[in-house]
Coordinates of C-alpha atoms in Angstrom, one line a residue:
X1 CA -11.8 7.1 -28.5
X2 CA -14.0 8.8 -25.8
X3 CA -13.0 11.8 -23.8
X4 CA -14.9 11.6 -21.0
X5 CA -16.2 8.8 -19.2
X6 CA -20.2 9.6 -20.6
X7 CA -18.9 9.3 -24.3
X8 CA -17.5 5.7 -23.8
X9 CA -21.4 4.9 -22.4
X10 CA -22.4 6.4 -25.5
X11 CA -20.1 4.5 -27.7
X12 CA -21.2 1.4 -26.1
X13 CA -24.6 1.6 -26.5
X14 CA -24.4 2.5 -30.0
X15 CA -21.7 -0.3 -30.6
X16 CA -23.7 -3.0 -28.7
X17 CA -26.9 -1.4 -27.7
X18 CA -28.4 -5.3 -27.0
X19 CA -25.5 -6.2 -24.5
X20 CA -25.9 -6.7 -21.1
X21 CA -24.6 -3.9 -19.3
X22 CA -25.1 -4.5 -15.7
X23 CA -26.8 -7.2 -13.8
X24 CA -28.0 -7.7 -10.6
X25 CA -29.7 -11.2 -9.0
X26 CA -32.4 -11.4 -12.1
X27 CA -32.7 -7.9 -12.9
X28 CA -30.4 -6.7 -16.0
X29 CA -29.9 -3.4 -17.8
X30 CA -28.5 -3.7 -21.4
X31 CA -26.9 -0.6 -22.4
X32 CA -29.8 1.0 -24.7
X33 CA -31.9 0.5 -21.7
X34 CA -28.7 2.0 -19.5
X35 CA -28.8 4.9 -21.5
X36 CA -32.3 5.8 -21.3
X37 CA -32.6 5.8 -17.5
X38 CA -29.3 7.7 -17.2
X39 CA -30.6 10.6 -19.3
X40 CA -34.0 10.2 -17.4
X41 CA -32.2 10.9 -14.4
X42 CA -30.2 13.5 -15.8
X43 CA -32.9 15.5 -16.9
X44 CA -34.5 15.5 -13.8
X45 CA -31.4 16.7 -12.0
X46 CA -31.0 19.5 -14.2
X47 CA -34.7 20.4 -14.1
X48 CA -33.8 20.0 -10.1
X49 CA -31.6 23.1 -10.9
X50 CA -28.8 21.8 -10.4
X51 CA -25.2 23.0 -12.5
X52 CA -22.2 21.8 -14.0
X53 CA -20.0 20.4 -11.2
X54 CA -22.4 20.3 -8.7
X55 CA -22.0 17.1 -6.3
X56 CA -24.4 14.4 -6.0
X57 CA -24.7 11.8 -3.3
X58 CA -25.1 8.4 -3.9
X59 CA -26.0 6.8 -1.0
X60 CA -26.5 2.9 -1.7
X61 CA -25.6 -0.6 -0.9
X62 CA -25.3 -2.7 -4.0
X63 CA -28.5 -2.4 -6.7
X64 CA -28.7 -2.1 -10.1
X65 CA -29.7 1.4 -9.8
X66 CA -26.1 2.4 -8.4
X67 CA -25.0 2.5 -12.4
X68 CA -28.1 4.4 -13.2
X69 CA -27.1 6.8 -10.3
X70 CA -23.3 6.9 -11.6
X71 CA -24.1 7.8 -15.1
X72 CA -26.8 9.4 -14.6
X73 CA -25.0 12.4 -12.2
X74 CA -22.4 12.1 -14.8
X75 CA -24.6 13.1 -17.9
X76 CA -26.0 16.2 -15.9
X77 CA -22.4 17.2 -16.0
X78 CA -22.4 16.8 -12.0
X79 CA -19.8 15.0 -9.5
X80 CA -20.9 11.8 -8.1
X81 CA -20.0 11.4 -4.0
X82 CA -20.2 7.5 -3.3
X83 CA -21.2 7.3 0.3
X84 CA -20.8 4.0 2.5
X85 CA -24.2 3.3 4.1
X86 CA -22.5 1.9 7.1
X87 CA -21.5 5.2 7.8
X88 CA -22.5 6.7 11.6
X89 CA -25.1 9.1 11.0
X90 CA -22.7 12.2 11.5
X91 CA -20.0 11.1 9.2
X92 CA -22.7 11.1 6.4
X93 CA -23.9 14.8 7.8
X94 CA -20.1 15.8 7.5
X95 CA -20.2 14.7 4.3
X96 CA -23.1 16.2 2.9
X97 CA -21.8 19.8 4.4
X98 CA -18.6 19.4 3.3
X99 CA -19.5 18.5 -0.5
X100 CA -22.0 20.9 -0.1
X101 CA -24.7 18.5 -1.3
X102 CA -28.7 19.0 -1.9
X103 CA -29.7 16.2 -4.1
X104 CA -29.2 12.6 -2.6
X105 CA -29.9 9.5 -5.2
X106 CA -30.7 6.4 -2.7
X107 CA -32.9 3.2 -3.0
X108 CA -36.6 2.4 -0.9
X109 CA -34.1 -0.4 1.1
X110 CA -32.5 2.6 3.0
X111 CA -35.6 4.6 4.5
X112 CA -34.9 4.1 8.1
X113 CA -31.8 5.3 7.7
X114 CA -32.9 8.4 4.9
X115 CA -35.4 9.4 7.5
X116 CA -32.6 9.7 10.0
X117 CA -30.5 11.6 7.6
X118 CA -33.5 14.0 6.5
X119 CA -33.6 15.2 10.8
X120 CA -30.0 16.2 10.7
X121 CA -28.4 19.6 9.7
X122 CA -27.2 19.1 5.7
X123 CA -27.9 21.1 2.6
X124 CA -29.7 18.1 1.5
X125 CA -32.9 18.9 -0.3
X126 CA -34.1 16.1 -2.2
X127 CA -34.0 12.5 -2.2
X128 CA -34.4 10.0 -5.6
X129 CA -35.6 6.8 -4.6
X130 CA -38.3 7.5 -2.4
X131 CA -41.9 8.8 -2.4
X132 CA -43.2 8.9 1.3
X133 CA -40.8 11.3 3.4
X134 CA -42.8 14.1 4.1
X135 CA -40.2 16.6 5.5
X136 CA -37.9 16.6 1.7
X137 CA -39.0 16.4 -1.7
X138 CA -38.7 12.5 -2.7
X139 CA -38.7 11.1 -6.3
X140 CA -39.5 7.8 -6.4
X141 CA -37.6 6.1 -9.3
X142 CA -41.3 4.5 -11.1
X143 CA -41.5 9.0 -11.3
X144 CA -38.0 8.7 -13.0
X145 CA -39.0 6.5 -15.5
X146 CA -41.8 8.2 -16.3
X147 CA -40.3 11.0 -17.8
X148 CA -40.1 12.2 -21.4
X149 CA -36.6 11.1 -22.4
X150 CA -36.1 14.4 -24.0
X151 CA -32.6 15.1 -22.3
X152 CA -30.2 17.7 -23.8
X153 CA -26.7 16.5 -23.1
X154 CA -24.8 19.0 -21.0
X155 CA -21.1 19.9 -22.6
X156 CA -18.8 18.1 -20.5
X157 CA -15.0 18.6 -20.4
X158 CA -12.1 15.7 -19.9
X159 CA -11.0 18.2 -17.1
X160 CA -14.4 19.0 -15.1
X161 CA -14.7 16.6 -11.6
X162 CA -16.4 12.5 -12.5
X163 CA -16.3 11.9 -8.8
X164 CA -15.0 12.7 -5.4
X165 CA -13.9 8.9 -3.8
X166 CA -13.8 9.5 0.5
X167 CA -10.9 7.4 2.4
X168 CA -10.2 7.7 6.2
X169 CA -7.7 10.5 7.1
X170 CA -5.2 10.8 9.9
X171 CA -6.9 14.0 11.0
X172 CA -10.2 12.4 12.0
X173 CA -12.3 13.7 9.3
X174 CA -12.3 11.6 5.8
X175 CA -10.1 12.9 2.7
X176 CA -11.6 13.3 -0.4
X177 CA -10.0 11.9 -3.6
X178 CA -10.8 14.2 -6.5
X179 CA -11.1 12.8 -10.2
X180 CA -11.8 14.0 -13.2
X181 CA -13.4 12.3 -16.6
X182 CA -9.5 12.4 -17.8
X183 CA -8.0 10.4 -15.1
X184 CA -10.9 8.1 -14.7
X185 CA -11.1 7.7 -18.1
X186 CA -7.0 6.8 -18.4
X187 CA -7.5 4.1 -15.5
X188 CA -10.5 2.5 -17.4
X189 CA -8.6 2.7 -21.0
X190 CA -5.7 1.4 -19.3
X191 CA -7.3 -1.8 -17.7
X192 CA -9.1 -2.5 -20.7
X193 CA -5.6 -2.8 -22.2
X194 CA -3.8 -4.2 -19.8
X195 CA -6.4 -7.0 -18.9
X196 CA -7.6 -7.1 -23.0
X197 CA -11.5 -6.4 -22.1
X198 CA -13.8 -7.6 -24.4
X199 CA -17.8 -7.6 -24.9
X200 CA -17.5 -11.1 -24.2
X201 CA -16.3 -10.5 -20.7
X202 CA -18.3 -10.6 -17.3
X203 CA -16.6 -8.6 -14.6
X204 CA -17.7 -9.7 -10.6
X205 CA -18.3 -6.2 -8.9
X206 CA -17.6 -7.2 -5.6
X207 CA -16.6 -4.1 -3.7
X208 CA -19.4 -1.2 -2.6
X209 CA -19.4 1.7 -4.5
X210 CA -17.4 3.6 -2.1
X211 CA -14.7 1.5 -3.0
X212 CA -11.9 2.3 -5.5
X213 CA -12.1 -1.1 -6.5
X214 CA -15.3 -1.1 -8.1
X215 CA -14.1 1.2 -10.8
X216 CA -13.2 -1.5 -12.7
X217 CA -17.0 -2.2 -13.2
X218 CA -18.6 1.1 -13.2
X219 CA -16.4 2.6 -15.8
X220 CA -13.9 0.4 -17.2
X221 CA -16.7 -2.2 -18.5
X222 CA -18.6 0.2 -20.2
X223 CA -15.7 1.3 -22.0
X224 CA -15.1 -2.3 -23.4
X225 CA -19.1 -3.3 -23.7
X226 CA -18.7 -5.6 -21.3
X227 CA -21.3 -6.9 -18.5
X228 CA -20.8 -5.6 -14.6
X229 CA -22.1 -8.2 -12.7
X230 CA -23.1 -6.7 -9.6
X231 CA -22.5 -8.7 -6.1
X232 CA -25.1 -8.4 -3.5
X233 CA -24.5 -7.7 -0.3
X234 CA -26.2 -11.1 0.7
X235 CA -23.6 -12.9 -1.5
X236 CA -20.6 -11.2 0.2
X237 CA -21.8 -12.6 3.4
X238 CA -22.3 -16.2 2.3
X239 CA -19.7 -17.7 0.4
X240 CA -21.8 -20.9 -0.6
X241 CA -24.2 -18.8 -2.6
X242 CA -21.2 -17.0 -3.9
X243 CA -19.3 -19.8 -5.4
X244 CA -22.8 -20.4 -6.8
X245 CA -23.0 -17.0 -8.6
X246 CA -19.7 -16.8 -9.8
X247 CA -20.3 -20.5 -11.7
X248 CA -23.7 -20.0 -12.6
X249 CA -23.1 -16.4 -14.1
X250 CA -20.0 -17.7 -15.9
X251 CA -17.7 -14.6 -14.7
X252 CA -14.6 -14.4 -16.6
X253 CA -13.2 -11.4 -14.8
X254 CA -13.1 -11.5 -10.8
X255 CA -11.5 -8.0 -8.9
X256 CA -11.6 -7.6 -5.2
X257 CA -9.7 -7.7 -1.7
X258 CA -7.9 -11.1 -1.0
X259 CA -10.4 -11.6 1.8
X260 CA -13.3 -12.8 -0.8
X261 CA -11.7 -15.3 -2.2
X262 CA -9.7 -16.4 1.2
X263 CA -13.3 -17.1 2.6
X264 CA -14.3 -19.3 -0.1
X265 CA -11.3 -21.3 0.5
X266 CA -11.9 -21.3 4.2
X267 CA -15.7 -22.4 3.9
X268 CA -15.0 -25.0 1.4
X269 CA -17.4 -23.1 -0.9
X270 CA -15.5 -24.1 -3.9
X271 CA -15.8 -27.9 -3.5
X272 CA -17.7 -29.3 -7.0
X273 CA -17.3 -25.5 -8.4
X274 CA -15.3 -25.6 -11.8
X275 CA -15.8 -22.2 -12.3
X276 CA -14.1 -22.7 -16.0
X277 CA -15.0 -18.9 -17.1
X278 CA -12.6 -17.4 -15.1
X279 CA -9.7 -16.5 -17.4
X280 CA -8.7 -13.8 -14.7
X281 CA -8.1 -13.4 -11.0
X282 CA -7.1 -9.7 -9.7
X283 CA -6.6 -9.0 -6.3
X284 CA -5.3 -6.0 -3.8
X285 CA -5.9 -3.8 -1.7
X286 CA -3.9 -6.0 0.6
X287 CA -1.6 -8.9 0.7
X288 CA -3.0 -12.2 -0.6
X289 CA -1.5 -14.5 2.1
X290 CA 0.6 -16.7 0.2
X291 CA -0.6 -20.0 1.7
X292 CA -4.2 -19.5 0.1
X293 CA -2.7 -18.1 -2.7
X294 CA -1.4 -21.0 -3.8
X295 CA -4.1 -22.8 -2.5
X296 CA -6.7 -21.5 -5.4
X297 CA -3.8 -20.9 -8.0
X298 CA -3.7 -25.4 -7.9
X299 CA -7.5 -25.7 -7.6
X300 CA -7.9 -23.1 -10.9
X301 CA -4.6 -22.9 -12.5
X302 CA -6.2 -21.9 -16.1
X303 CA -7.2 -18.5 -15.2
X304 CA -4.3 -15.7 -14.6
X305 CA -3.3 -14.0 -11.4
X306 CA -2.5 -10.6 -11.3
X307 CA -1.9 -8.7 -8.4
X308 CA -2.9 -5.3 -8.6
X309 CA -1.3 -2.2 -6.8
X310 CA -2.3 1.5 -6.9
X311 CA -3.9 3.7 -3.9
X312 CA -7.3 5.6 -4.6
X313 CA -5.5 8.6 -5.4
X314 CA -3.8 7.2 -8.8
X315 CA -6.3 4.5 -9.4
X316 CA -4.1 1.7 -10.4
X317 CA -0.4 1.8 -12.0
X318 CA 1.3 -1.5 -11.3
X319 CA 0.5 -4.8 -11.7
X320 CA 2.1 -8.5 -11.4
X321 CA 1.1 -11.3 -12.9
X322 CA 1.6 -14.8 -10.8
X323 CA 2.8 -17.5 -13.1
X324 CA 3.1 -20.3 -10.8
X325 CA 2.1 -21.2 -6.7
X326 CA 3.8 -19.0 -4.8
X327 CA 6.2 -20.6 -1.9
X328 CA 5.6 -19.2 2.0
X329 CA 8.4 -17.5 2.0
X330 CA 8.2 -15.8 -0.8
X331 CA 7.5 -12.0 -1.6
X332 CA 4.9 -11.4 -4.4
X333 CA 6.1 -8.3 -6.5
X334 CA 3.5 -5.5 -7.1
X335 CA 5.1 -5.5 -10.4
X336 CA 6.0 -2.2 -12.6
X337 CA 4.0 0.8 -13.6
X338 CA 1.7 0.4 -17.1
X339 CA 1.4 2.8 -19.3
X340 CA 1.6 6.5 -19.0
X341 CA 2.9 6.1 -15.7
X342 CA 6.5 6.4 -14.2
X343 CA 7.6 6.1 -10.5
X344 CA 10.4 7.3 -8.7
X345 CA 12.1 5.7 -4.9
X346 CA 12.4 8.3 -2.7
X347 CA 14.9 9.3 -0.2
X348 CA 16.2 5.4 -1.6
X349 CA 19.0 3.5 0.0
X350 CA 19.6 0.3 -1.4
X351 CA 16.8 0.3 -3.5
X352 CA 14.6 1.2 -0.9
X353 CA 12.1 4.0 -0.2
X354 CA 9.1 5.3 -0.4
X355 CA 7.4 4.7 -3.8
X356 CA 6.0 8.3 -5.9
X357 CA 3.7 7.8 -9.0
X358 CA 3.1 9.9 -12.0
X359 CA 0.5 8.9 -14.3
X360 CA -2.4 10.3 -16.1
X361 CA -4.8 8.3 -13.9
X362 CA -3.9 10.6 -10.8
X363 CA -6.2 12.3 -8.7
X364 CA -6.8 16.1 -9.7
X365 CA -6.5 17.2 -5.5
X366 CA -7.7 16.2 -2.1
X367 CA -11.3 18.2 -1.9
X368 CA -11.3 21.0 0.3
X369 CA -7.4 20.4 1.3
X370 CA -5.1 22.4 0.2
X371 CA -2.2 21.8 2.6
X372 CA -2.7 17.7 2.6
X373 CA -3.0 18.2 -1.6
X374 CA 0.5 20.0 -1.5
X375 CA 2.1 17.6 1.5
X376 CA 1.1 14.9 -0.8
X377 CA 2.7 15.4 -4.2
X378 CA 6.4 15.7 -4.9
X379 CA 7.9 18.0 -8.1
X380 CA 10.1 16.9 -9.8
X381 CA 12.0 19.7 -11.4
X382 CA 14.6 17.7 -13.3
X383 CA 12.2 16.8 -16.3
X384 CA 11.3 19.2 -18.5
X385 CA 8.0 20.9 -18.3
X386 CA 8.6 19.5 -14.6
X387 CA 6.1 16.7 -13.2
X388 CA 3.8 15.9 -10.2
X389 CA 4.4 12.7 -8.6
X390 CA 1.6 11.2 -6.1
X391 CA 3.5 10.8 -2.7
X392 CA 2.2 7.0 -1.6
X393 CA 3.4 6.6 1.5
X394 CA 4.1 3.0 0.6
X395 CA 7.7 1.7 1.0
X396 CA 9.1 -0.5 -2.3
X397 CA 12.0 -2.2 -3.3
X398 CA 12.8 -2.5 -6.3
X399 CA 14.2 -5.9 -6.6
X400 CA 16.9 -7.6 -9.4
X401 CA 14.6 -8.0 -12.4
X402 CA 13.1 -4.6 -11.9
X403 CA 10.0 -5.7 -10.2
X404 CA 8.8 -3.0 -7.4
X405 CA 8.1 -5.0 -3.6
X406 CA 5.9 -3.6 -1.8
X407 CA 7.3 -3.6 2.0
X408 CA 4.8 -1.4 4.0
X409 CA 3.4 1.6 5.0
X410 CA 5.6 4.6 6.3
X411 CA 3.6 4.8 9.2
X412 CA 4.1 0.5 10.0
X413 CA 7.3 1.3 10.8
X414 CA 8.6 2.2 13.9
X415 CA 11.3 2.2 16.1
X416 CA 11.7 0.3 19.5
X417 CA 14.9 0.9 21.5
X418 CA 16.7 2.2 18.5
X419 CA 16.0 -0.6 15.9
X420 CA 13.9 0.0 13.4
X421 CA 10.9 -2.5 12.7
X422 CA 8.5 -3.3 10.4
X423 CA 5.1 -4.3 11.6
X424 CA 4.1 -5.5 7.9
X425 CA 7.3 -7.9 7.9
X426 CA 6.2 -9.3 11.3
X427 CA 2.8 -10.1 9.8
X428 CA 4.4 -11.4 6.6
X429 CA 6.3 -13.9 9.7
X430 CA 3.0 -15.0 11.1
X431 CA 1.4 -15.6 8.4
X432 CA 3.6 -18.7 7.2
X433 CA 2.6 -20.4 10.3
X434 CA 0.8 -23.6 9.1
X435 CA -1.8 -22.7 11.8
X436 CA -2.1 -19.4 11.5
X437 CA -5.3 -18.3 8.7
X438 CA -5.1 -14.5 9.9
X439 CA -2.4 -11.9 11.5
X440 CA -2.5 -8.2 12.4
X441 CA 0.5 -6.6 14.0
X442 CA -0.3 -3.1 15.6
X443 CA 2.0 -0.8 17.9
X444 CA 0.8 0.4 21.3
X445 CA 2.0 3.1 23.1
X446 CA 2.3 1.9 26.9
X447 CA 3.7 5.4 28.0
X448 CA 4.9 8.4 26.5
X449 CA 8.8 6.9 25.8
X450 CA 7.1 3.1 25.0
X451 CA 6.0 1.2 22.8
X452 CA 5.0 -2.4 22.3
X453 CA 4.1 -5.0 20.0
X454 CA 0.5 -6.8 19.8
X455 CA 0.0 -9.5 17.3
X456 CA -3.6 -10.4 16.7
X457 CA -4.2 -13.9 15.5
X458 CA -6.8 -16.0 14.2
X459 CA -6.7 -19.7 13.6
X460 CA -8.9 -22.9 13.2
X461 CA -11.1 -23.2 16.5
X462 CA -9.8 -26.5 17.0
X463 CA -6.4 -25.2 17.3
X464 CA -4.7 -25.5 20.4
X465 CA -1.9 -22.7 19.0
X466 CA -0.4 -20.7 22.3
X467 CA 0.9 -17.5 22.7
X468 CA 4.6 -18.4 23.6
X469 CA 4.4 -21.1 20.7
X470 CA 3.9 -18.5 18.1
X471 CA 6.4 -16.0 19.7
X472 CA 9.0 -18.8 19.4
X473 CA 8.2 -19.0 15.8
X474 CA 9.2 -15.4 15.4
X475 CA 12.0 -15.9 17.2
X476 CA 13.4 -19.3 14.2
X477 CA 13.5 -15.7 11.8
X478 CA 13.0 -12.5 13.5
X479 CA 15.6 -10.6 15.9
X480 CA 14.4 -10.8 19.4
X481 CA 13.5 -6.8 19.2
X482 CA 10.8 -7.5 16.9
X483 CA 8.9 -10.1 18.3
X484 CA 5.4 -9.4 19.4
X485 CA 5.5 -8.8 23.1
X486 CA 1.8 -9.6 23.1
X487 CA -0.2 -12.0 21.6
X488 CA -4.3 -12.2 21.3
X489 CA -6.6 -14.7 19.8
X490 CA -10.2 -13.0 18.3
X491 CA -12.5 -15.1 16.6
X492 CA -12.5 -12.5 13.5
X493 CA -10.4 -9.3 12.9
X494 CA -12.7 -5.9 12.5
X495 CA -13.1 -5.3 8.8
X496 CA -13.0 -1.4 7.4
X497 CA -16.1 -1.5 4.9
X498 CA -14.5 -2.3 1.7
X499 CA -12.9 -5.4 3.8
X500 CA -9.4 -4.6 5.0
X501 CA -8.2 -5.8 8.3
X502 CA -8.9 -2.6 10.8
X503 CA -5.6 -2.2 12.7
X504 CA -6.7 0.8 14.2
X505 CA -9.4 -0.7 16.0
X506 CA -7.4 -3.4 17.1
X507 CA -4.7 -0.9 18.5
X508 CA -7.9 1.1 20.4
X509 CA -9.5 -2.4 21.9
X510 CA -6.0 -3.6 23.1
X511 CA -4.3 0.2 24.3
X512 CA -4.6 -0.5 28.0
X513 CA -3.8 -4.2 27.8

C-alpha cells in the first residue's frame, strides 16, 4: 500500500492507466494522461526553484486542472494552499503572506481577479495559467504541456505537509488546518474501506476545493482508481441541469452538504430522474433536515445513506448509516468512530459533553498557531505512550446502543436568565414545522447583561406562516425561556462558500433589530 498520497497516483496509473480519472463537462483526464501533466507541472515548479515543503496556491473555481494543480504541487514535494476565489481581495493577500507563498497555479477564467491580486503586497511571483500579465511571470498551461516530461521524482516523506485546508477563526483571521501525506492518506484509505471504492465507481465532487469535503475526490478516488467527476460551478447553481448530470454521468457515489440535494427536492429537479447508479448518498457538514431526508430516502430507497461526521481538522471519523425514512422528531446519530480512531466525552454528565477524537487522520497543527494548536488538543495521560485527542468543540451524546448524537456547538449554547439553551435544539424545533423549508437560530446581544433569541425562517412564498404562529409552535415543545423572541422571514439564508447556513451574518444584519 502507498505511503504518501503521490504513490497511490502512481499505483493507479500503473494499475489502470486507461481509467478515467477526473472529468469535467466533456473534458476527461485518464490517469496515464493525469500523470504526465502532474510531473509536467512538477518539474516546472522545481525548475521555478522552488523546495521541499514550500507552499503553493491554488487559486480556482472548479476545472479539470484543479487535480493537475493538486498533484502536481504534490509531486514537487510542495504543500498545496486551496484558496476560495470568492475570497475579498485582502483575505487572499493575508493568505499569500501568511503561507508565505510565490508561486500561484490558477486558470485564464480568473484574470480580472489575478490582475487585482498581482497590484497588492504578497510574495507572489509567478502565476500558472496565464500568459498576458505583464507585471509577474505567467505560464500559460499550452507552456506546461510543452515540456519534456523528464521529471525526477522528489523523495517525499508520510510525515512532510500534503496541504494546509483555511476555515474561518474566531479571531478574525482564517485558521489553517495542517496535513500531512499520512493523515490524508489514512482519511482516503479509510473511506475507500468504509464506503468499499471500486474502479467502477464515479464520485460527484461537488464541493470547491477549499472544501474539506472534496477530499473524498481529490485523494480518496485515486487511491481506489476510481473517476472524480467534477461539478461545475454552473451546475451547483441550477439544479435542473444537475439532476441532468448526475443521471446522465451515471454517479454511483454522491458526497456533499445537505443543501445540494435539499434544492433538488425543492425545485422538483428530480421528477422523471431515476438516477439508478447511485448505490450511495453521503451527507454533512450540517444537519440534513429530516423532512427532506425522508423525502429522497422514498424517491431512491436503493442507494445507502450515510451521514458523515468529522471537522476539517480530523477529516472524517464517524459515520451513520440511515436504514429507513427518518420520522420528524427523530435525531439522526453521527454514528461511531471507524477505524484507527477512538473518542472520548469530555467533562460528561449523563453521557453528555463535548466530543474529543484521536485518529490517524488528524491534522498535524494549526499553521502559524501555536497557542490555538495547544488550546485545541487534549492529552490523555492515562494510555500508555499517552495520546492527543482533537478538541471538537462539538457537543455528543452518546445514546443506548452506543451511537454518538451530535447536539451542537459549544458556542450555540448559551444561557438566558440562568437556563441554559441550545440554539441548535431550537432549530431542530422549527424545522419539523410542515411549513417551515429553512431555520437559523442566532443569539443577539441587546446590551451588555442581554441577550435574545432571533429565529430566521424561510418558507414557501405562498405561505402565509406568521411570527406568533411559529412562536406558538415552540411553545407545544419548548419551555417558554427558549422560544425565539424574534422572528424574521428572508427569501434565502446567506450561504458560507462551501454552503452552510451563515449564522454570523445573520446575527450582524439583525444586531440592532
Amino acid at each position: 500500500m502507498p505511503n504518501t498520497l503521490v504513490q497511490s497516483l502512481h499505483n493507479a496509473t500503473k494499475n489502470t492507466p486507461e481509467n478515467s480519472a477526473f472529468t469535467f463537462g466533456k473534458e476527461t483526464l485518464t490517469y496515464t494522461q493525469l500523470a504526465t501533466k502532474t510531473d509536467q507541472l512538477a518539474a516546472h515548479l522545481v525548475a521555478s526553484g522552488l523546495r521541499k515543503g514550500d507552499r503553493v496556491g491554488v487559486y480556482m473555481f472548479r476545472c479539470l486542472e484543479t487535480a493537475i494543480a493538486i498533484y502536481g504541487v504534490l509531486k514537487a514535494g510542495c504543500t498545496y494552499v486551496p484558496l476560495d476565489p470568492s475570497l475579498p481581495m485582502q483575505r487572499i493577500a493575508y493568505l499569500l503572506n501568511n503561507c508565505g507563498i510565490h508561486h500561484l497555479v490558477s486558470h485564464p477564467n480568473l484574470r480580472k481577479k489575478l490582475l487585482k491580486i498581482v497590484e497588492l503586497k504578497t510574495p507572489l511571483t509567478s502565476i500558472i495559467g496565464l500568459s498576458d500579465i505583464d507585471s509577474i511571470a505567467t505560464f500559460s498551461w499550452d507552456i506546461i504541456y510543452s515540456k519534456d516530461n523528464n521529471f525526477k521524482p522528489i523523495s517525499i516523506l508520510e510525515n512532510d505537509v500534503a496541504y494546509i485546508m483555511f476555515t474561518s477563526g474566531s479571531t478574525g483571521h482564517p485558521k489553517g488546518i495542517v496535513h500531512t501525506h499520512a493523515s490524508g492518506l489514512s482519511y482516503a484509505k479509510l473511506a475507500v474501506k468504509t464506503f468499499n471504492i471500486t474502479p467502477k465507481d464515479r464520485i460527484a465532487n461537488h464541493a470547491p476545493l477549499h472544501f474539506d469535503i472534496s477530499t473524498l475526490g481529490y485523494l480518496a478516488a485515486p487511491l481506489a482508481c476510481a473517476t472524480t467527476v467534477i461539478i461545475s460551478d454552473a451546475h451547483t447553481k441550477l439544479p435542473a441541469s444537475l439532476a441532468t448530470l448526475i443521471n446522465d454521468e451515471k454517479i454511483s457515489i454522491w458526497y456533499s452538504v445537505p443543501l445540494a440535494l435539499i434544492q433538488l427536492l425543492q425545485s422538483n429537479a428530480l421528477k422523471n430522474k431515476n438516477l439508478n447508479s447511485l448505490r450511495l448518498v453521503l451527507f454533512g457538514g450540517e444537519i440534513f433536515t429530516n423532512k427532506y431526508l425522508a423525502q429522497f430516502m422514498t424517491l431512491y430507497p436503493k442507494a445507502k445513506y450515510y451521514n458523515v461526521y468529522g471537522p476539517a481538522e480530523v477529516n472524517q471519523c464517524t459515520c451513520y448509516e440511515i436504514k429507513c425514512p427518518p420520522t420528524l422528531d427523530e435525531i439522526i446519530p453521527i454514528g461511531t468512530v471507524w477505524d484507527e480512531t477512538q473518542y472520548k466525552i469530555l467533562d460528561k454528565k449523563d453521557n453528555i459533553g463535548e466530543l474529543a477524537i484521536h485518529s490517524s487522520t488528524m491534522m498535524r497543527e494549526y499553521w502559524k498557531n501555536l497557542t490555538l494548536t495547544k488550546a485545541s488538543f487534549y492529552l490523555d495521560t492515562t494510555s500508555n505512550p499517552p495520546k492527543k485527542f482533537y478538541k471538537t468543540g462539538d457537543v455528543v451524546k452518546l445514546n443506548e446502543d452506543g451511537n454518538l448524537l451530535f447536539l451542537g456547538r459549544n458556542d450555540r449554547q448559551l444561557k438566558i436568565r440562568g437556563y441554559r439553551i441550545e440554539l441548535d435544539e431550537i432549530e431542530a424545533t422549527l424545522l419539523t414545522h410542515k411549513d417551515i423549508l429553512e431555520a437559523a437560530v442566532v443569539s443577539l446581544s441587546i446590551s451588555d447583561s442581554t441577550q435574545e433569541i432571533l429565529a430566521a425562517i424561510l418558507t414557501p412564498h405562498d405561505n402565509s406562516l406568521t411570527a406568533k404562529e411559529i412562536q406558538k409552535y415552540c411553545g407545544l415543545s419548548m419551555p417558554k425561556y427558549a422560544i425565539p423572541n424574534k422572528v424574521v422571514f428572508m427569501d434565502d439564508l446567506p450561504r458560507t462558500g462551501s454552503g452552510k447556513i451563515n449564522r454570523k451574518a445573520i446575527a450582524q444584519t439583525y444586531k440592532t433589530y
